[in-house]
GROMACS .gro file of C-alpha atoms in nm:
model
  295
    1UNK     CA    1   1.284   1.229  -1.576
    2UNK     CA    2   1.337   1.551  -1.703
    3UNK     CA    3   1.461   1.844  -1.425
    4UNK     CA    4   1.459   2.148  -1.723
    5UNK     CA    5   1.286   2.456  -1.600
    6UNK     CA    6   1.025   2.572  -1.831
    7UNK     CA    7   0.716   2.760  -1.687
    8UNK     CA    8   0.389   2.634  -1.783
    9UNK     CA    9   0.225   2.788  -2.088
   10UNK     CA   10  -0.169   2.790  -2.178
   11UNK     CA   11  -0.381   3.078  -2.326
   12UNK     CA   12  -0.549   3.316  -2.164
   13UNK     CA   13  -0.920   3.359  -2.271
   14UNK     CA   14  -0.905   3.702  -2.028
   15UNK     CA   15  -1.228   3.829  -1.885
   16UNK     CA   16  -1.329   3.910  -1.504
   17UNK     CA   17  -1.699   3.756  -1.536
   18UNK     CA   18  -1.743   3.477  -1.310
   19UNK     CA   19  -2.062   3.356  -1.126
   20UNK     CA   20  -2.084   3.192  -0.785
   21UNK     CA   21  -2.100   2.861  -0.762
   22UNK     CA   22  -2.371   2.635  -0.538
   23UNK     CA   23  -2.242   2.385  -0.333
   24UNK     CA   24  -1.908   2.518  -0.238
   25UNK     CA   25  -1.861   2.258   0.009
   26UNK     CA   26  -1.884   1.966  -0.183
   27UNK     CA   27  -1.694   2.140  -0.488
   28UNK     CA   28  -1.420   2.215  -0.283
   29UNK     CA   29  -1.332   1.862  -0.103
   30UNK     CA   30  -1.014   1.696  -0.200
   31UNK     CA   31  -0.989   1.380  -0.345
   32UNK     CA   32  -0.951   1.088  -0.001
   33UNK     CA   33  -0.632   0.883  -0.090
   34UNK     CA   34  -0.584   0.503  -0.062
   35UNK     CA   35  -0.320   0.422   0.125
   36UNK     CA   36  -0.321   0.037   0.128
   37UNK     CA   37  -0.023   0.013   0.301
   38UNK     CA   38   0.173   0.085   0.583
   39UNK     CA   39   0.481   0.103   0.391
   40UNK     CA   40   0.746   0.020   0.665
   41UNK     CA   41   1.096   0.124   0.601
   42UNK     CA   42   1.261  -0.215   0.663
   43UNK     CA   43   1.422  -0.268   0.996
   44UNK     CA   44   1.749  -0.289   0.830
   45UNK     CA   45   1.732   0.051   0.697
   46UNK     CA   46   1.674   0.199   1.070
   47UNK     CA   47   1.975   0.165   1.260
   48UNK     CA   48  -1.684   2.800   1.280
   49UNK     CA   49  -2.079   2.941   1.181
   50UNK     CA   50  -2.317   3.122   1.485
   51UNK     CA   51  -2.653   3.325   1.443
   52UNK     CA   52  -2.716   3.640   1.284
   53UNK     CA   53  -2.767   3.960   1.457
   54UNK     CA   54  -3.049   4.086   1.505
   55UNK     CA   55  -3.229   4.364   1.286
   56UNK     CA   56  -3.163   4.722   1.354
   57UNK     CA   57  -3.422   4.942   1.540
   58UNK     CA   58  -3.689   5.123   1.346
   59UNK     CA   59  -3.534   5.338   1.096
   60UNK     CA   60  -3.677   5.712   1.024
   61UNK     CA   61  -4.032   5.737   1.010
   62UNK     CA   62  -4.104   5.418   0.856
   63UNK     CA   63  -4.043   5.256   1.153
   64UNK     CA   64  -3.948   4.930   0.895
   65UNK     CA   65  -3.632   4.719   1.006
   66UNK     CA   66  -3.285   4.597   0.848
   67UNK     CA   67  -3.401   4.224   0.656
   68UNK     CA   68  -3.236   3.991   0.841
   69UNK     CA   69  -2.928   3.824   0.776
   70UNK     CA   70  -2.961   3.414   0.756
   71UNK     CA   71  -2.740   3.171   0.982
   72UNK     CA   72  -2.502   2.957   0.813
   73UNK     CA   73  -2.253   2.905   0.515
   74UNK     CA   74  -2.336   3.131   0.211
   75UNK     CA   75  -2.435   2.921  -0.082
   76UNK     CA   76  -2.144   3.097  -0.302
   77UNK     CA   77  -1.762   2.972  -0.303
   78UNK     CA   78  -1.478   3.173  -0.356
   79UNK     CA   79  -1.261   3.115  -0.646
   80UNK     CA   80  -0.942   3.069  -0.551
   81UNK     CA   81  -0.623   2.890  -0.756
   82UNK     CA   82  -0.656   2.607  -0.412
   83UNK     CA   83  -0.966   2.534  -0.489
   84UNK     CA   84  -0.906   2.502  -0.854
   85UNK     CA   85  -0.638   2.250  -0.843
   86UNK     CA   86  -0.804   2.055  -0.577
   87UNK     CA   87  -1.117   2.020  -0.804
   88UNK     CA   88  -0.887   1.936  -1.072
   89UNK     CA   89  -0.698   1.650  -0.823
   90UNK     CA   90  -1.011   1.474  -0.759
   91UNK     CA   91  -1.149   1.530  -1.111
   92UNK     CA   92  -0.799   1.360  -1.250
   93UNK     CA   93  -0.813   1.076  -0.931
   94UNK     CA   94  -1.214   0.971  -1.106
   95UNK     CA   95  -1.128   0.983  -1.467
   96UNK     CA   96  -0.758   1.010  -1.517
   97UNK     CA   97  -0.516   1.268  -1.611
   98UNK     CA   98  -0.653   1.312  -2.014
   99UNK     CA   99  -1.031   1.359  -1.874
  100UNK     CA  100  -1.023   1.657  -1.698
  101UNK     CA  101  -0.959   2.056  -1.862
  102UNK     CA  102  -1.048   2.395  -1.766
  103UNK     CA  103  -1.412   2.357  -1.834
  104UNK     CA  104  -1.455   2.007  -1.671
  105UNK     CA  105  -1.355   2.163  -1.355
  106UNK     CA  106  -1.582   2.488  -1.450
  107UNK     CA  107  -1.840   2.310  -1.486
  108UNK     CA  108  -1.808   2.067  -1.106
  109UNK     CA  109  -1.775   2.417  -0.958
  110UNK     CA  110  -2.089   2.604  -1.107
  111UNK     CA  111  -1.877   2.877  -1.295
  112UNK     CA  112  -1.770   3.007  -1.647
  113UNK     CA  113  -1.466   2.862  -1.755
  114UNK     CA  114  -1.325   3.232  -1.816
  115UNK     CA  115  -1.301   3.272  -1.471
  116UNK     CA  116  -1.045   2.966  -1.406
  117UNK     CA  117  -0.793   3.216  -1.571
  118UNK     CA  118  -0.765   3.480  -1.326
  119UNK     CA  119  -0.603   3.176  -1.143
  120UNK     CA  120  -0.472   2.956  -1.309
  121UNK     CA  121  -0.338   3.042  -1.703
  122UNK     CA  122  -0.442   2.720  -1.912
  123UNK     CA  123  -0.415   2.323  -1.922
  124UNK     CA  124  -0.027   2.376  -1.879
  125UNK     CA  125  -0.029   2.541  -1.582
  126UNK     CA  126  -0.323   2.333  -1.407
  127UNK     CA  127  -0.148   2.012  -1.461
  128UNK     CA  128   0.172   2.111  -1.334
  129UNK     CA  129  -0.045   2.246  -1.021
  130UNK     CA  130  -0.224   1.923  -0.958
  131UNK     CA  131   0.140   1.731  -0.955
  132UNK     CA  132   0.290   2.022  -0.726
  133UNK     CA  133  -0.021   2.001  -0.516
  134UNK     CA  134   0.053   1.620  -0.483
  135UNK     CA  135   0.446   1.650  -0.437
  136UNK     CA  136   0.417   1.900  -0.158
  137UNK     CA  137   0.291   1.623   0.045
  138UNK     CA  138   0.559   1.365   0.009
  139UNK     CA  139   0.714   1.414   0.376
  140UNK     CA  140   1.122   1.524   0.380
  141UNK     CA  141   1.203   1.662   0.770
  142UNK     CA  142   1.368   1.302   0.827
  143UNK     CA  143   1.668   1.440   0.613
  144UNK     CA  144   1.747   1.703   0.862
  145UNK     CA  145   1.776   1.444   1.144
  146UNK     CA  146   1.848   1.120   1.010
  147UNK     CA  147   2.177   1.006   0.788
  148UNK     CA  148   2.161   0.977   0.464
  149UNK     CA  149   2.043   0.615   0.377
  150UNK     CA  150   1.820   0.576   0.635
  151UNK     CA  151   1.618   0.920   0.557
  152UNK     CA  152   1.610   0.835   0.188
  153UNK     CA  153   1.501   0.508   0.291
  154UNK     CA  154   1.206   0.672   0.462
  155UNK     CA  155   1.128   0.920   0.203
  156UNK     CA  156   1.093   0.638  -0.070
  157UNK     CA  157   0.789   0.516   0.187
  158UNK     CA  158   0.641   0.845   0.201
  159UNK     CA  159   0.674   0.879  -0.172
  160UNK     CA  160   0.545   0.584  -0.291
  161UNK     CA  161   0.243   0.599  -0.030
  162UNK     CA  162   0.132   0.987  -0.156
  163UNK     CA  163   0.114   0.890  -0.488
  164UNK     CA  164  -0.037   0.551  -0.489
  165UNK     CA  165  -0.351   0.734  -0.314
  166UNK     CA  166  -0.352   0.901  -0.637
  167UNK     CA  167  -0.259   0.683  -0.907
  168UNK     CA  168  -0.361   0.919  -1.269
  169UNK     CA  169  -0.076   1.164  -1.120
  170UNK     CA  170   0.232   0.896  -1.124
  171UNK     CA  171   0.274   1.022  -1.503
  172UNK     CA  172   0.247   1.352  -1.450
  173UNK     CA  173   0.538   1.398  -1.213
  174UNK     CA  174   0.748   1.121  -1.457
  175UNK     CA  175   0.728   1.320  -1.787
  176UNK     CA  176   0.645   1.699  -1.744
  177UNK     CA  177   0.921   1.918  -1.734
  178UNK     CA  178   0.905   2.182  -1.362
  179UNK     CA  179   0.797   2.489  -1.350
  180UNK     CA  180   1.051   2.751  -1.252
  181UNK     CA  181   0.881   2.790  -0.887
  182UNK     CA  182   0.794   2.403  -0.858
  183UNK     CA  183   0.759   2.264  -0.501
  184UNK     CA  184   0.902   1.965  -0.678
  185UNK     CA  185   1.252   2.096  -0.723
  186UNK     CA  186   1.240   2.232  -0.351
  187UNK     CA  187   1.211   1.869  -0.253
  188UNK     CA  188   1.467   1.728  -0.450
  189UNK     CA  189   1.717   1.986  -0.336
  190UNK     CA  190   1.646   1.850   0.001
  191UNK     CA  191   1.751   1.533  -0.115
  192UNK     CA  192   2.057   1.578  -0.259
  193UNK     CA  193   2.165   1.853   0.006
  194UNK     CA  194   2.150   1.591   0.250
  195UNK     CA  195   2.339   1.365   0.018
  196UNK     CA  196   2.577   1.574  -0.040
  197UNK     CA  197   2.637   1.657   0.349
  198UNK     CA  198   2.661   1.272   0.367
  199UNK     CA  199   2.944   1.245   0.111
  200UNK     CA  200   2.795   1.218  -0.216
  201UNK     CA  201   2.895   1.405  -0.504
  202UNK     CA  202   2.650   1.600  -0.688
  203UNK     CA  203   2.638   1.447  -0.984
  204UNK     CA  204   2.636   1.100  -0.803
  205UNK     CA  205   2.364   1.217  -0.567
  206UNK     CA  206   2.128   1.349  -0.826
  207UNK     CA  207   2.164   0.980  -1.041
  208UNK     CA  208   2.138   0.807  -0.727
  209UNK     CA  209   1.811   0.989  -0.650
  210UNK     CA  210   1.639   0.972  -0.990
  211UNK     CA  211   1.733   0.590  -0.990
  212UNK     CA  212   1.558   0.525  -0.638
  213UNK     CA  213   1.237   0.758  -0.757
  214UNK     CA  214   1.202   0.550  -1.088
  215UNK     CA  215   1.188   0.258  -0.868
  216UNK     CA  216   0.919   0.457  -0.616
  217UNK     CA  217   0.723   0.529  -0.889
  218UNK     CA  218   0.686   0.199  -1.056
  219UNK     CA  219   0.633   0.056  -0.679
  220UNK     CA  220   0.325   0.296  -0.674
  221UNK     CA  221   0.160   0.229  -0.999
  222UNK     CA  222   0.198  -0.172  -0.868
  223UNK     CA  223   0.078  -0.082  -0.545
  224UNK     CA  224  -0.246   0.132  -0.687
  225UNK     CA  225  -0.322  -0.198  -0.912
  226UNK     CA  226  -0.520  -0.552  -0.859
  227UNK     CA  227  -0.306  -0.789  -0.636
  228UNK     CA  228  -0.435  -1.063  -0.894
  229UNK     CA  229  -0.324  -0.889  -1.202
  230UNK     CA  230  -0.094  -1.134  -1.249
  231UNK     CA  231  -0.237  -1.472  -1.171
  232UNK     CA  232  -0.179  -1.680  -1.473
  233UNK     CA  233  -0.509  -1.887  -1.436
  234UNK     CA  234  -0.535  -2.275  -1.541
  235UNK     CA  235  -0.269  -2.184  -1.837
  236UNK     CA  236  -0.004  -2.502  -1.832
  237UNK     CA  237   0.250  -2.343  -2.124
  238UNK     CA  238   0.384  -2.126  -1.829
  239UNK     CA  239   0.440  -2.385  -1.569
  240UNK     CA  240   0.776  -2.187  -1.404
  241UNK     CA  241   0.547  -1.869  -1.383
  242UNK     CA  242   0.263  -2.059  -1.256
  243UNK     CA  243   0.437  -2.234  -1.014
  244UNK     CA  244   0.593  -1.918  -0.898
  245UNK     CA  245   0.235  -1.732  -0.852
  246UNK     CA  246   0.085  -1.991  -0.615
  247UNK     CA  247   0.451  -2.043  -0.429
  248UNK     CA  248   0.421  -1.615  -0.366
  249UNK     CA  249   0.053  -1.660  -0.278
  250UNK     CA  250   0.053  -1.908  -0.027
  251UNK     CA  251   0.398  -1.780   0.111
  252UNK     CA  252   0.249  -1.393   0.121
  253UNK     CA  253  -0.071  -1.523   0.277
  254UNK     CA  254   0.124  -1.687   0.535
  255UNK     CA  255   0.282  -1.360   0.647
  256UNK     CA  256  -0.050  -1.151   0.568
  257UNK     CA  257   0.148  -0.977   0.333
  258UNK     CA  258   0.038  -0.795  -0.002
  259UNK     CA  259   0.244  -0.887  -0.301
  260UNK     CA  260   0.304  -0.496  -0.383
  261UNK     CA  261   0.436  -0.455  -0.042
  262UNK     CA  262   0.632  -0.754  -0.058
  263UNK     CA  263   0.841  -0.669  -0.419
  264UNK     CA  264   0.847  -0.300  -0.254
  265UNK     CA  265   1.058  -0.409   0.037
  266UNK     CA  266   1.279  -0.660  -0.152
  267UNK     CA  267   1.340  -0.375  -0.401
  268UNK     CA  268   1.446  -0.116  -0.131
  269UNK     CA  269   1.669  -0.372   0.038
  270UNK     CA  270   1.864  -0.416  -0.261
  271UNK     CA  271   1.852  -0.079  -0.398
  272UNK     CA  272   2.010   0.038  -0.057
  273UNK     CA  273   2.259  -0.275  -0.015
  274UNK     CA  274   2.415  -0.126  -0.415
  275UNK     CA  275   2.393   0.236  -0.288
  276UNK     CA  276   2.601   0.175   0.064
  277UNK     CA  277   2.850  -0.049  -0.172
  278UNK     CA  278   2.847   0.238  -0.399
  279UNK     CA  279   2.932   0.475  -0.098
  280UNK     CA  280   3.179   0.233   0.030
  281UNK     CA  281   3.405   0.317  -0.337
  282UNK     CA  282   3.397   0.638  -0.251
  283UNK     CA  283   3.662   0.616  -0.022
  284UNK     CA  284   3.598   0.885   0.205
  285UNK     CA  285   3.836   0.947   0.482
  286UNK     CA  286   3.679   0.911   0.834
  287UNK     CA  287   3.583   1.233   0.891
  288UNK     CA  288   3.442   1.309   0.620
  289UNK     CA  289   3.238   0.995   0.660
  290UNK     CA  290   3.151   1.082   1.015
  291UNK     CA  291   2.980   1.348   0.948
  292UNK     CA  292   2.665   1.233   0.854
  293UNK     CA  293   2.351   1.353   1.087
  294UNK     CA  294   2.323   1.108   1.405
  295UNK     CA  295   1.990   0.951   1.524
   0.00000   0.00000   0.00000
């Protein structure tokens, strides 16, 4: 994954004009995740609306009164760079990442594409939104109370649940290049700060994160697809594969377990048994070893 800061580009077709659009509600609702798992770090790893007033009195010599105002929601949304991306997130979550521009989401919000730029510049800059808008919910307070294997344990579950529930944006985050004020680099300086409190070396810390997200990321693309996708059917010129699908099946079904969440939790385990042997080499005195956050 590339970490280069380059700030999104896309034209801008200027212009103010920009109608309301009908609906507002429905146009503004994010996309509902899947979250098809409870993603357990393993137990090894632990150690308002009201009425409106009333009409003025009689007014002049007319004696006619103030219209009066209607009760409710106003059939008009604001346009705002939140509601934008959001639109864009569930547009992306029902037809995938290559499906969805500026006027797509014009369009599911009732306005004139010229009025997505006073928020958001072009395609660039909306697709790096819609991953940022996803990252910022990946959870990372356990690194300011946990040490440092445990809370990156936990983060890889939070990870790989967020972006399962929204499984179009897995390639976004994997091959665009962030934006000079991505939430995306805040989180990963959380990560290695709390590495790096724990021992690590920056350069080590960094590789040793980018090697646990690649795994995270192919966990969630598995875990967003068919549990079947890889039954081999009545084939016999695979028998070792066959075998091996119906020995999982009955095994998983045994335990009530899915087979995404089972090659998840084998994965982590020995991710994390090479990354405490790793940390083992680095012969750190006892001290400096010590120092890692208590539970």
């Amino acid at each position: 994954m590339s970490t280069t800061a380059k700030k999104p580009g896309g034209g801008d077709l200027g212009g103010d004009e920009r109608t309301n659009a009908p609906g507002a509600g429905a146009a503004s609702a994010a996309a509902a995740g899947r979250d098809d798992s409870d993603g357990a770090v393993p137990a090894e790893l632990v150690s308002r609306s009201g009425s409106a007033p009333r009409a003025g009195a009689a007014s002049g010599a007319s004696g006619a009164t103030a219209p009066k105002r209607r009760a409710g929601r106003p059939k008009t949304s604001v346009l705002s760079r939140r509601l934008i991306l959001e639109t864009g997130l569930r547009l992306i979550d029902e037809v995938g990442a290559h499906g969805v521009g500026m006027r797509a989401i014009a369009k599911e919000l009732g306005v004139r594409p010229s009025a997505l730029y006073n928020h958001v510049a072009g395609q660039d800059e909306l697709v790096a939104g819609v991953r940022e808008l996803v990252s910022d919910r990946i959870p990372v307070d356990m690194f300011a109370r946990e040490p440092w294997d445990v809370a990156l344990a936990e983060w890889a579950v939070g990870y790989r649940r967020t972006f399962a529930a929204h499984p179009p944006t897995i390639a976004l985050l994997a091959v665009l290049p962030l934006s000079e004020d991505s939430v995306t680099s805040r989180m990963y300086d959380t990560v290695i700060a709390a590495l790096m409190r724990g021992g690590w070396p920056a350069d080590r810390a960094l590789t040793l994160m980018v090697a646990l997200e690649s795994f995270i990321l192919g966990s969630a693309l598995d875990l967003a697809a068919d549990d079947d996708m890889l039954d081999p059917g009545p084939r016999t010129d695979v028998p070792a594969f066959s075998e091996a699908y119906r020995s999982r099946a009955e095994r998983l079904a045994a335990r009530g377990e899915g087979p995404a969440e089972a090659s998840f939790q084998l994965g982590l385990r020995a991710l994390f048994t090479g990354f405490r042997a790793e940390y083992a080499g680095l012969g750190l005195a006892p001290a400096e070893a010590g120092s890692r956050p208590r539970r």
